Short mmCIF file of C-alpha atoms in Angstrom, two decimals:
data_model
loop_
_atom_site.label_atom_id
_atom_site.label_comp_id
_atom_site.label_asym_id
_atom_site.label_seq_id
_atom_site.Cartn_x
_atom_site.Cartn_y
_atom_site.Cartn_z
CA UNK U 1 -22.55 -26.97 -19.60
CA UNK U 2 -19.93 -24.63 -17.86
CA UNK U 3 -20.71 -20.87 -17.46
CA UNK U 4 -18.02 -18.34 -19.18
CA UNK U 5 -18.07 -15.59 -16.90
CA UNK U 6 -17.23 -12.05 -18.08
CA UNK U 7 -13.72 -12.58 -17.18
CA UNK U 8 -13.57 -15.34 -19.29
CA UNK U 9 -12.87 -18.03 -17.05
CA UNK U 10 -15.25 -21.32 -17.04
CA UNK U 11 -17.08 -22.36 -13.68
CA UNK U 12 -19.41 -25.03 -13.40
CA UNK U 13 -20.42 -23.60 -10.04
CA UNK U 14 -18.62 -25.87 -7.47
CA UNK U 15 -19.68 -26.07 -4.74
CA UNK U 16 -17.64 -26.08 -1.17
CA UNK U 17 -16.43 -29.19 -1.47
CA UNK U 18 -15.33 -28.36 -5.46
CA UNK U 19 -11.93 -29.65 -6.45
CA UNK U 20 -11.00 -27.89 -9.41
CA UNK U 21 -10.28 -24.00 -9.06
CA UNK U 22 -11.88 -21.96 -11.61
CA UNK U 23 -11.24 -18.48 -10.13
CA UNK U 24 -7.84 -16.74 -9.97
CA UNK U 25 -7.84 -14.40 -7.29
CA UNK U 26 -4.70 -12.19 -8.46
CA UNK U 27 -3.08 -10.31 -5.32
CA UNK U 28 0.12 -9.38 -6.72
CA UNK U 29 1.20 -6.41 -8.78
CA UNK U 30 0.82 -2.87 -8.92
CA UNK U 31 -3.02 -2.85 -10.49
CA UNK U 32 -5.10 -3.96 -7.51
CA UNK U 33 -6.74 -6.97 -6.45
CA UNK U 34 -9.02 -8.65 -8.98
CA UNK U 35 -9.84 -11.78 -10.74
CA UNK U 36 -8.50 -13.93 -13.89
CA UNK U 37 -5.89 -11.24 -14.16
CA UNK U 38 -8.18 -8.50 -16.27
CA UNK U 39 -7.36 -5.10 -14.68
CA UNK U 40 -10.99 -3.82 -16.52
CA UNK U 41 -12.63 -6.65 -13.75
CA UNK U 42 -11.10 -5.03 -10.33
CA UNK U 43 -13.06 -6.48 -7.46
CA UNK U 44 -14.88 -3.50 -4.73
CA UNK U 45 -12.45 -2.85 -1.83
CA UNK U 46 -14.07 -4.66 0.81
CA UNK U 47 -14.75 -7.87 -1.33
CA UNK U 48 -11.30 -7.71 -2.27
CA UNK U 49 -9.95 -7.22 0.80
CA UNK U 50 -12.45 -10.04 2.45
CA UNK U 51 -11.07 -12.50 -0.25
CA UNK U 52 -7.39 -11.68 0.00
CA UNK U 53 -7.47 -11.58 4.36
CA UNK U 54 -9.10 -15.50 3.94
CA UNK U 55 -6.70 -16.40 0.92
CA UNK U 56 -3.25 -15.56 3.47
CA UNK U 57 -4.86 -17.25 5.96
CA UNK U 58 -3.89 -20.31 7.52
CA UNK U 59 -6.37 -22.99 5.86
CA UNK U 60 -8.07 -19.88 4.41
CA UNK U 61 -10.75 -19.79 6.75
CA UNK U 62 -10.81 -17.37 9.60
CA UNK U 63 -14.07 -16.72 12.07
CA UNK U 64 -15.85 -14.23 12.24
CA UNK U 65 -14.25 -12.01 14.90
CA UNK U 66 -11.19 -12.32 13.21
CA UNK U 67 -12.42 -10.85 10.34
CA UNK U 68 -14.34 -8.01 11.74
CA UNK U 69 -11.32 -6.77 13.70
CA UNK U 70 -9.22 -6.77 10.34
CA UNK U 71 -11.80 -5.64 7.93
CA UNK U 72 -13.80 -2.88 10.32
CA UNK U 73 -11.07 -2.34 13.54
CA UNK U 74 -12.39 0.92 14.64
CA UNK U 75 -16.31 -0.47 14.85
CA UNK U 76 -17.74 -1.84 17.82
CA UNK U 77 -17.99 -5.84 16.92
CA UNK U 78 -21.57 -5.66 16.45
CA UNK U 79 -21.77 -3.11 13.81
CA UNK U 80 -18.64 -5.04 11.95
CA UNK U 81 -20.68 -8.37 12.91
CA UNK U 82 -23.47 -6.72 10.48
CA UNK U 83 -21.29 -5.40 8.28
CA UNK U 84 -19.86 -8.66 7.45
CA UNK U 85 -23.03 -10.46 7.00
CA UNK U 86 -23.97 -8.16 4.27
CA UNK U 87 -20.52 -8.60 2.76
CA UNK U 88 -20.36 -11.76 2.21
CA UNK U 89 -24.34 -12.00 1.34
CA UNK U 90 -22.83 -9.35 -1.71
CA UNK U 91 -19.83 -11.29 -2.42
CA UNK U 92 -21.24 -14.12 -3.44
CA UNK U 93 -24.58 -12.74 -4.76
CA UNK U 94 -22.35 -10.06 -7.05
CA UNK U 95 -20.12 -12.79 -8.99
CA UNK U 96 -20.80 -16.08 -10.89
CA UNK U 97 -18.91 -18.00 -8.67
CA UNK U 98 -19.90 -18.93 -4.82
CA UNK U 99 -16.70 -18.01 -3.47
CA UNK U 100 -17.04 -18.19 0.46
CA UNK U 101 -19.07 -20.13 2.63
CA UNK U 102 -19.71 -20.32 6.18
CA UNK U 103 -19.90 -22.89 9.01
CA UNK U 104 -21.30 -21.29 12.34
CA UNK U 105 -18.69 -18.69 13.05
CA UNK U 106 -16.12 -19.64 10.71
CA UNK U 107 -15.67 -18.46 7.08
CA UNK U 108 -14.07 -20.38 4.21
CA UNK U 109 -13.17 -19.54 0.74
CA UNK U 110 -14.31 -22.39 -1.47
CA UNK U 111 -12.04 -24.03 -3.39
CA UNK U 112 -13.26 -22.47 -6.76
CA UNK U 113 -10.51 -19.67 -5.77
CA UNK U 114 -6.86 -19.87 -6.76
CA UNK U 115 -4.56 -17.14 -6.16
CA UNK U 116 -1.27 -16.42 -7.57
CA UNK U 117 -0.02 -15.87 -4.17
CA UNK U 118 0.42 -19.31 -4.09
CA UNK U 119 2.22 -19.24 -6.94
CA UNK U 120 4.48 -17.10 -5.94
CA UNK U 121 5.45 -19.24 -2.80
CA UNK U 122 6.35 -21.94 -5.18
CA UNK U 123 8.41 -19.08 -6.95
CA UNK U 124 10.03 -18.05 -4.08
CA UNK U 125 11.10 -21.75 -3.18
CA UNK U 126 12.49 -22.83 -6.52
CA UNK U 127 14.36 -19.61 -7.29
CA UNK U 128 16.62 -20.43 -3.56
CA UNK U 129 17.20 -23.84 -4.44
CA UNK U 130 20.52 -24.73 -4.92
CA UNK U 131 22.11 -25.37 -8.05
CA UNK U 132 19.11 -24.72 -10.07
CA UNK U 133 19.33 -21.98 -12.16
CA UNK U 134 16.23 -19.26 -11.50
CA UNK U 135 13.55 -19.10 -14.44
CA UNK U 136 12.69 -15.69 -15.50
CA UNK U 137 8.80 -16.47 -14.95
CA UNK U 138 9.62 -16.72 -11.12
CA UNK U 139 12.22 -14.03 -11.12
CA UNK U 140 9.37 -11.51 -12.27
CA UNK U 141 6.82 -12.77 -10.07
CA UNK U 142 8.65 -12.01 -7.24
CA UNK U 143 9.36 -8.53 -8.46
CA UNK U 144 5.77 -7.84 -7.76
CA UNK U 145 3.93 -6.08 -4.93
CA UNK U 146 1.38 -7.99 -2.39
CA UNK U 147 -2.00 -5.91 -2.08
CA UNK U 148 -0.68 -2.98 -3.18
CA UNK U 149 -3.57 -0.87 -2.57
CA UNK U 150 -4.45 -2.38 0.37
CA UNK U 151 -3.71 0.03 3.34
CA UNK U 152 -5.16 -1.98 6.59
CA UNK U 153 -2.95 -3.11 9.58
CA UNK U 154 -3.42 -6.60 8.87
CA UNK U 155 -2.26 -6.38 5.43
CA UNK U 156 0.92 -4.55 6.49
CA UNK U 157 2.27 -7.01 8.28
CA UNK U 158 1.78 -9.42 5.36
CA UNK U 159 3.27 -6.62 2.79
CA UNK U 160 6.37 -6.09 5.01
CA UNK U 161 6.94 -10.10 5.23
CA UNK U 162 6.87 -11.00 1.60
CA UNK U 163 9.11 -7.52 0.56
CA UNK U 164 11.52 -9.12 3.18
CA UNK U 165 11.71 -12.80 1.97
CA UNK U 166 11.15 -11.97 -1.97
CA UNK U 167 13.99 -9.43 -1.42
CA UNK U 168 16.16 -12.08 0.09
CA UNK U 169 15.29 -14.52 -2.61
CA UNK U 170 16.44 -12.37 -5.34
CA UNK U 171 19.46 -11.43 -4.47
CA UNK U 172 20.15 -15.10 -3.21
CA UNK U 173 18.62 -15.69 -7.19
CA UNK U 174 21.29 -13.36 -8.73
CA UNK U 175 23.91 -14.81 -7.07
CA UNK U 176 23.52 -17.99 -8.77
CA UNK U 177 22.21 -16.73 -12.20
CA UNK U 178 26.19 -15.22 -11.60
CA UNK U 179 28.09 -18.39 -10.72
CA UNK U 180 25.72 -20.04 -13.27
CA UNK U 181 27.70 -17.71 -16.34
CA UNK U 182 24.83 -15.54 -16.47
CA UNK U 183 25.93 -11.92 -15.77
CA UNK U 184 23.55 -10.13 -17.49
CA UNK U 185 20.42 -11.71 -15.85
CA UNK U 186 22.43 -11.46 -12.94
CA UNK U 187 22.87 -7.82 -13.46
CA UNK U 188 18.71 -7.34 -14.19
CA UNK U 189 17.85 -8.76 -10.97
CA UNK U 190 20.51 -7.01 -9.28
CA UNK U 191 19.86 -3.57 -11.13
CA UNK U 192 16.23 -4.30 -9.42
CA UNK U 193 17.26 -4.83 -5.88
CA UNK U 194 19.49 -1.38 -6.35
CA UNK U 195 16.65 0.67 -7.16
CA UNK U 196 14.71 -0.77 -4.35
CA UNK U 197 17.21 -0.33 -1.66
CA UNK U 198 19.47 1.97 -2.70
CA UNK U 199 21.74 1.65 0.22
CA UNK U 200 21.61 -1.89 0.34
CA UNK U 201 25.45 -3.19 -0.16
CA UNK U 202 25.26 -6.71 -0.79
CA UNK U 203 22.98 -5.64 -3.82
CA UNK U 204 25.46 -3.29 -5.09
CA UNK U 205 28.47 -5.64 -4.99
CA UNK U 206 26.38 -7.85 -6.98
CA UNK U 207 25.53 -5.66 -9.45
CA UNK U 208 29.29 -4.67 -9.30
CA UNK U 209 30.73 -8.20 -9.71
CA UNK U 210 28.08 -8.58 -13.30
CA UNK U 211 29.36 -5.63 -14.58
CA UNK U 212 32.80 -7.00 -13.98
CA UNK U 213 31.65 -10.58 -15.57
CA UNK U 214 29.91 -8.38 -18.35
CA UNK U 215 33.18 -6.53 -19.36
CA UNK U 216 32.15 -3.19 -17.95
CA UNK U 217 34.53 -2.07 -14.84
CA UNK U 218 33.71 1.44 -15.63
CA UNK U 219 30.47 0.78 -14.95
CA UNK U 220 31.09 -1.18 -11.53
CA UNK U 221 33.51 2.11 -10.68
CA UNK U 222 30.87 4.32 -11.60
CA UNK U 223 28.30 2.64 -9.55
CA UNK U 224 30.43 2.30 -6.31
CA UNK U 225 30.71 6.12 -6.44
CA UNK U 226 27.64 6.38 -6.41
CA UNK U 227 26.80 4.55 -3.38
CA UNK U 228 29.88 5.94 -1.68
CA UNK U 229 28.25 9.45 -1.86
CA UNK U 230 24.83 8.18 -0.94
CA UNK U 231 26.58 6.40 2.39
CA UNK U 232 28.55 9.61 3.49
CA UNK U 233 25.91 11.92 2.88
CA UNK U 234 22.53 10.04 4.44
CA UNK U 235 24.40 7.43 7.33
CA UNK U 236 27.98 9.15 7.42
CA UNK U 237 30.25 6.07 6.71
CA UNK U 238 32.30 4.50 3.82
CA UNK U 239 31.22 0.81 1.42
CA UNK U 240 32.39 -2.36 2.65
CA UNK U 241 35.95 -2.66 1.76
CA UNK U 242 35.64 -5.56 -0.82
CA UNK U 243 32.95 -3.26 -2.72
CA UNK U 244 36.10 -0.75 -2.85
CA UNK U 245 38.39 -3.15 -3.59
CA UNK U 246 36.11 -4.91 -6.57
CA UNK U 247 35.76 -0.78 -8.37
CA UNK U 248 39.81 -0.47 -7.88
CA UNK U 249 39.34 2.65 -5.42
CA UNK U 250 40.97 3.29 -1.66
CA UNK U 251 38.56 1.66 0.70
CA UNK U 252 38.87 4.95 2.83
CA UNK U 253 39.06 8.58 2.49
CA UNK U 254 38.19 10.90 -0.56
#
């Protein structure tokens, strides 16, 4: 008989060499780390951090060093080395699932775990290919934070990469919910990747050119003066020409 844990997900307890994942390990969005997606069922810090670190890792495994440097960089190795131990003794102990598992120096996460990170890199590569218009499922999953209250080094670095590539991939996604006759998806995705960089040109003249496909030139006009302040008054220069030329306004001058 399966177990229904509290988070309502059935396990049967696999064990390390399991092939069906039971476990969603959610790392995206702005409500913290935790599992099968219930906010109320937030995993501890450390465990979540411990899961997430293996999850983005290559082969999600990663040996012990590795960890302590990421999890406890300011503590000599051998305090982190106990630290760790305990961890993962609590990790597994606290939840219905085994989650990690070690060989010698190495940890693994078993494969009872899936994470919507990697559902989010199959996101990410459907929304860029081309011809296919973007579903709205993958256009909001990349609208969400990694690990967004996770504050360590190592996690920066893999915050800063996915913010670059998901940013990329929407705009790149708005573009061709535009050629596709869609302006006013084009113009929500676009609308997004305004408010997140609000200097960012290439985002405005695609929100420009929906509200031109939409029927709204006021609105494009509008939001070129808008950007045109922003530009003179934080970098000191003028829009791209074409974003000018697209809200029917000199390119130069006031």
């Amino acid at each position: 008989m399966p177990y229904v844990s509290p988070f309502g997900v059935a396990s049967t307890h696999p064990d390390k060499s399991g092939t069906e994942p039971t476990v969603l390990l959610r790392l995206l969005g702005d409500d913290g780390i935790h599992l099968a997606e219930h906010e109320s069922h937030r995993l501890p810090p450390q465990t979540a951090e411990l899961l997430a670190y293996l999850e983005l890792r290559g082969g999600r495994r990663a040996r012990r060093p590795a960890l302590v440097g990421a999890l406890w960089p300011d503590l000599p190795e051998s305090v982190g080395r106990r630290r760790l131990s305990r961890l993962l003794w609590r990790t597994n102990r606290s939840l219905p699932w085994e989650l990690t598992y070690t060989e010698g120096e190495t940890v693994h996460l078993t494969d009872a775990l899936a994470s919507d990170w990697r559902l989010a890199e199959e996101a990410l590569e459907r929304v860029t290919r081309p011809g296919v218009p973007p579903r709205a499922r993958d256009l909001e999953m990349l609208r969400q934070p990694l690990m967004s209250d996770v504050r360590s080094a190592w996690a920066e670095m893999h915050q800063a990469g996915w913010d670059e590539r998901r940013f990329h991939a929407l705009r790149e996604a708005g573009h061709s919910l535009l050629a596709g006759g869609l302006p006013h998806e084009a113009a929500e995705t676009a609308t997004f990747l305004v408010a997140w960089e609000p200097l960012d040109e290439p985002s405005h003249l695609l929100l420009m050119r929906a509200f031109v496909e939409i029927g709204a030139p006021s609105r494009a006009a509008e939001l070129f003066r808008d950007l045109r302040r922003r530009l003179r008054r934080e970098l000191g220069v003028e829009p791209a020409p074409e974003l000018a030329v697209l809200a029917g306004q000199p390119a130069y001058g006031s």
